[in-house]
């Protein structure tokens, strides 16, 4: 019984450190698509559509009740960004 407790006690710190190392490795990994999306969001057209989305969100947020929901502005921004991402991605695949 004492031997089993010692094994458990001795094994725990290694298990914890291995888990911590795995978590650290996972945190360092960056999805390449996120980098492409970020770069595309800086493009002029995406900046413009994001500004329109933010203006809409501000306008809707300042009202106590409204039927406006900024769906069109959100879709415009996502379309512009995804169009850029697709172009960059498929251009590099060719």
mmCIF file with all atom_site columns, C-alpha atoms in Angstrom:
data_model
loop_
_atom_site.group_PDB
_atom_site.id
_atom_site.type_symbol
_atom_site.label_atom_id
_atom_site.label_alt_id
_atom_site.label_comp_id
_atom_site.label_asym_id
_atom_site.label_entity_id
_atom_site.label_seq_id
_atom_site.pdbx_PDB_ins_code
_atom_site.Cartn_x
_atom_site.Cartn_y
_atom_site.Cartn_z
_atom_site.occupancy
_atom_site.B_iso_or_equiv
_atom_site.pdbx_formal_charge
_atom_site.auth_seq_id
_atom_site.auth_comp_id
_atom_site.auth_asym_id
_atom_site.auth_atom_id
_atom_site.pdbx_PDB_model_num
ATOM 1  C CA . UNK A 1 1  ? 0.000   0.000  0.000   1.00 0.00 ? 1  UNK A CA 1
ATOM 2  C CA . UNK A 1 2  ? 2.795   2.445  0.878   1.00 0.00 ? 2  UNK A CA 1
ATOM 3  C CA . UNK A 1 3  ? 4.611   1.515  -2.330  1.00 0.00 ? 3  UNK A CA 1
ATOM 4  C CA . UNK A 1 4  ? 1.481   2.282  -4.402  1.00 0.00 ? 4  UNK A CA 1
ATOM 5  C CA . UNK A 1 5  ? 1.076   5.681  -2.708  1.00 0.00 ? 5  UNK A CA 1
ATOM 6  C CA . UNK A 1 6  ? 4.731   6.492  -3.386  1.00 0.00 ? 6  UNK A CA 1
ATOM 7  C CA . UNK A 1 7  ? 4.311   5.584  -7.057  1.00 0.00 ? 7  UNK A CA 1
ATOM 8  C CA . UNK A 1 8  ? 1.251   7.795  -7.317  1.00 0.00 ? 8  UNK A CA 1
ATOM 9  C CA . UNK A 1 9  ? 2.965   10.690 -5.523  1.00 0.00 ? 9  UNK A CA 1
ATOM 10 C CA . UNK A 1 10 ? 6.139   10.317 -7.579  1.00 0.00 ? 10 UNK A CA 1
ATOM 11 C CA . UNK A 1 11 ? 4.193   10.007 -10.832 1.00 0.00 ? 11 UNK A CA 1
ATOM 12 C CA . UNK A 1 12 ? 2.011   13.074 -10.430 1.00 0.00 ? 12 UNK A CA 1
ATOM 13 C CA . UNK A 1 13 ? 4.595   15.827 -10.956 1.00 0.00 ? 13 UNK A CA 1
ATOM 14 C CA . UNK A 1 14 ? 5.782   14.261 -14.215 1.00 0.00 ? 14 UNK A CA 1
ATOM 15 C CA . UNK A 1 15 ? 2.223   13.868 -15.435 1.00 0.00 ? 15 UNK A CA 1
ATOM 16 C CA . UNK A 1 16 ? 1.432   17.478 -14.601 1.00 0.00 ? 16 UNK A CA 1
ATOM 17 C CA . UNK A 1 17 ? 4.593   18.768 -16.278 1.00 0.00 ? 17 UNK A CA 1
ATOM 18 C CA . UNK A 1 18 ? 3.885   16.695 -19.397 1.00 0.00 ? 18 UNK A CA 1
ATOM 19 C CA . UNK A 1 19 ? 0.372   18.136 -19.541 1.00 0.00 ? 19 UNK A CA 1
ATOM 20 C CA . UNK A 1 20 ? 1.754   21.654 -19.098 1.00 0.00 ? 20 UNK A CA 1
ATOM 21 C CA . UNK A 1 21 ? 4.291   21.098 -21.888 1.00 0.00 ? 21 UNK A CA 1
ATOM 22 C CA . UNK A 1 22 ? 1.542   19.854 -24.205 1.00 0.00 ? 22 UNK A CA 1
ATOM 23 C CA . UNK A 1 23 ? -0.603  22.908 -23.384 1.00 0.00 ? 23 UNK A CA 1
ATOM 24 C CA . UNK A 1 24 ? 2.338   25.240 -24.062 1.00 0.00 ? 24 UNK A CA 1
ATOM 25 C CA . UNK A 1 25 ? 2.968   23.575 -27.420 1.00 0.00 ? 25 UNK A CA 1
ATOM 26 C CA . UNK A 1 26 ? -0.691  23.927 -28.350 1.00 0.00 ? 26 UNK A CA 1
ATOM 27 C CA . UNK A 1 27 ? -0.694  27.628 -27.431 1.00 0.00 ? 27 UNK A CA 1
ATOM 28 C CA . UNK A 1 28 ? 2.284   28.316 -29.699 1.00 0.00 ? 28 UNK A CA 1
ATOM 29 C CA . UNK A 1 29 ? 0.627   26.772 -32.738 1.00 0.00 ? 29 UNK A CA 1
ATOM 30 C CA . UNK A 1 30 ? -1.047  29.288 -35.035 1.00 0.00 ? 30 UNK A CA 1
ATOM 31 C CA . UNK A 1 31 ? -3.517  28.281 -37.697 1.00 0.00 ? 31 UNK A CA 1
ATOM 32 C CA . UNK A 1 32 ? -2.243  29.633 -41.046 1.00 0.00 ? 32 UNK A CA 1
ATOM 33 C CA . UNK A 1 33 ? -5.791  30.505 -42.129 1.00 0.00 ? 33 UNK A CA 1
ATOM 34 C CA . UNK A 1 34 ? -6.015  32.930 -39.194 1.00 0.00 ? 34 UNK A CA 1
ATOM 35 C CA . UNK A 1 35 ? -2.924  34.733 -40.452 1.00 0.00 ? 35 UNK A CA 1
ATOM 36 C CA . UNK A 1 36 ? -4.378  34.989 -43.962 1.00 0.00 ? 36 UNK A CA 1
ATOM 37 C CA . UNK A 1 37 ? -7.705  36.263 -42.588 1.00 0.00 ? 37 UNK A CA 1
ATOM 38 C CA . UNK A 1 38 ? -5.916  38.859 -40.472 1.00 0.00 ? 38 UNK A CA 1
ATOM 39 C CA . UNK A 1 39 ? -3.905  40.083 -43.449 1.00 0.00 ? 39 UNK A CA 1
ATOM 40 C CA . UNK A 1 40 ? -7.036  40.241 -45.609 1.00 0.00 ? 40 UNK A CA 1
ATOM 41 C CA . UNK A 1 41 ? -8.892  42.242 -42.949 1.00 0.00 ? 41 UNK A CA 1
ATOM 42 C CA . UNK A 1 42 ? -6.258  44.948 -43.429 1.00 0.00 ? 42 UNK A CA 1
ATOM 43 C CA . UNK A 1 43 ? -7.073  45.291 -47.138 1.00 0.00 ? 43 UNK A CA 1
ATOM 44 C CA . UNK A 1 44 ? -8.847  48.508 -48.152 1.00 0.00 ? 44 UNK A CA 1
ATOM 45 C CA . UNK A 1 45 ? -12.160 46.909 -49.125 1.00 0.00 ? 45 UNK A CA 1
ATOM 46 C CA . UNK A 1 46 ? -12.313 44.873 -45.913 1.00 0.00 ? 46 UNK A CA 1
ATOM 47 C CA . UNK A 1 47 ? -11.482 47.927 -43.818 1.00 0.00 ? 47 UNK A CA 1
ATOM 48 C CA . UNK A 1 48 ? -14.340 49.801 -45.494 1.00 0.00 ? 48 UNK A CA 1
ATOM 49 C CA . UNK A 1 49 ? -16.886 47.012 -44.926 1.00 0.00 ? 49 UNK A CA 1
ATOM 50 C CA . UNK A 1 50 ? -15.718 46.557 -41.316 1.00 0.00 ? 50 UNK A CA 1
ATOM 51 C CA . UNK A 1 51 ? -16.222 50.294 -40.714 1.00 0.00 ? 51 UNK A CA 1
ATOM 52 C CA . UNK A 1 52 ? -19.764 50.040 -42.088 1.00 0.00 ? 52 UNK A CA 1
ATOM 53 C CA . UNK A 1 53 ? -20.409 47.051 -39.794 1.00 0.00 ? 53 UNK A CA 1
ATOM 54 C CA . UNK A 1 54 ? -19.052 48.905 -36.746 1.00 0.00 ? 54 UNK A CA 1
ATOM 55 C CA . UNK A 1 55 ? -21.135 52.009 -37.577 1.00 0.00 ? 55 UNK A CA 1
ATOM 56 C CA . UNK A 1 56 ? -24.231 49.836 -37.835 1.00 0.00 ? 56 UNK A CA 1
ATOM 57 C CA . UNK A 1 57 ? -23.465 48.082 -34.539 1.00 0.00 ? 57 UNK A CA 1
ATOM 58 C CA . UNK A 1 58 ? -22.987 51.463 -32.845 1.00 0.00 ? 58 UNK A CA 1
ATOM 59 C CA . UNK A 1 59 ? -26.241 52.777 -34.317 1.00 0.00 ? 59 UNK A CA 1
ATOM 60 C CA . UNK A 1 60 ? -28.205 49.664 -33.300 1.00 0.00 ? 60 UNK A CA 1
ATOM 61 C CA . UNK A 1 61 ? -26.590 49.542 -29.850 1.00 0.00 ? 61 UNK A CA 1
ATOM 62 C CA . UNK A 1 62 ? -27.557 53.144 -29.133 1.00 0.00 ? 62 UNK A CA 1
ATOM 63 C CA . UNK A 1 63 ? -31.279 52.480 -29.683 1.00 0.00 ? 63 UNK A CA 1
ATOM 64 C CA . UNK A 1 64 ? -33.499 50.947 -27.046 1.00 0.00 ? 64 UNK A CA 1
ATOM 65 C CA . UNK A 1 65 ? -35.584 49.069 -29.614 1.00 0.00 ? 65 UNK A CA 1
ATOM 66 C CA . UNK A 1 66 ? -35.030 48.559 -33.307 1.00 0.00 ? 66 UNK A CA 1
ATOM 67 C CA . UNK A 1 67 ? -35.616 45.922 -35.951 1.00 0.00 ? 67 UNK A CA 1
ATOM 68 C CA . UNK A 1 68 ? -32.265 46.641 -37.603 1.00 0.00 ? 68 UNK A CA 1
ATOM 69 C CA . UNK A 1 69 ? -29.726 43.864 -36.970 1.00 0.00 ? 69 UNK A CA 1
ATOM 70 C CA . UNK A 1 70 ? -26.694 44.631 -39.195 1.00 0.00 ? 70 UNK A CA 1
ATOM 71 C CA . UNK A 1 71 ? -26.971 41.302 -41.020 1.00 0.00 ? 71 UNK A CA 1
ATOM 72 C CA . UNK A 1 72 ? -26.268 42.848 -44.412 1.00 0.00 ? 72 UNK A CA 1
ATOM 73 C CA . UNK A 1 73 ? -23.186 44.690 -43.126 1.00 0.00 ? 73 UNK A CA 1
ATOM 74 C CA . UNK A 1 74 ? -21.871 41.537 -41.455 1.00 0.00 ? 74 UNK A CA 1
ATOM 75 C CA . UNK A 1 75 ? -22.352 39.481 -44.615 1.00 0.00 ? 75 UNK A CA 1
ATOM 76 C CA . UNK A 1 76 ? -20.683 42.196 -46.709 1.00 0.00 ? 76 UNK A CA 1
ATOM 77 C CA . UNK A 1 77 ? -17.640 42.156 -44.436 1.00 0.00 ? 77 UNK A CA 1
ATOM 78 C CA . UNK A 1 78 ? -17.406 38.357 -44.324 1.00 0.00 ? 78 UNK A CA 1
ATOM 79 C CA . UNK A 1 79 ? -17.845 38.140 -48.096 1.00 0.00 ? 79 UNK A CA 1
ATOM 80 C CA . UNK A 1 80 ? -15.080 40.690 -48.721 1.00 0.00 ? 80 UNK A CA 1
ATOM 81 C CA . UNK A 1 81 ? -12.712 38.968 -46.297 1.00 0.00 ? 81 UNK A CA 1
ATOM 82 C CA . UNK A 1 82 ? -13.448 35.454 -47.545 1.00 0.00 ? 82 UNK A CA 1
ATOM 83 C CA . UNK A 1 83 ? -13.079 36.558 -51.165 1.00 0.00 ? 83 UNK A CA 1
ATOM 84 C CA . UNK A 1 84 ? -9.599  37.853 -50.334 1.00 0.00 ? 84 UNK A CA 1
ATOM 85 C CA . UNK A 1 85 ? -8.745  34.683 -48.380 1.00 0.00 ? 85 UNK A CA 1
ATOM 86 C CA . UNK A 1 86 ? -9.889  32.433 -51.214 1.00 0.00 ? 86 UNK A CA 1
ATOM 87 C CA . UNK A 1 87 ? -7.864  34.417 -53.728 1.00 0.00 ? 87 UNK A CA 1
ATOM 88 C CA . UNK A 1 88 ? -4.696  34.246 -51.603 1.00 0.00 ? 88 UNK A CA 1
ATOM 89 C CA . UNK A 1 89 ? -5.185  30.589 -50.728 1.00 0.00 ? 89 UNK A CA 1
ATOM 90 C CA . UNK A 1 90 ? -5.916  29.292 -54.207 1.00 0.00 ? 90 UNK A CA 1
ATOM 91 C CA . UNK A 1 91 ? -3.309  31.529 -55.785 1.00 0.00 ? 91 UNK A CA 1
ATOM 92 C CA . UNK A 1 92 ? -0.645  29.907 -53.589 1.00 0.00 ? 92 UNK A CA 1
ATOM 93 C CA . UNK A 1 93 ? -1.962  26.395 -54.342 1.00 0.00 ? 93 UNK A CA 1
ATOM 94 C CA . UNK A 1 94 ? -1.536  26.721 -58.100 1.00 0.00 ? 94 UNK A CA 1
#
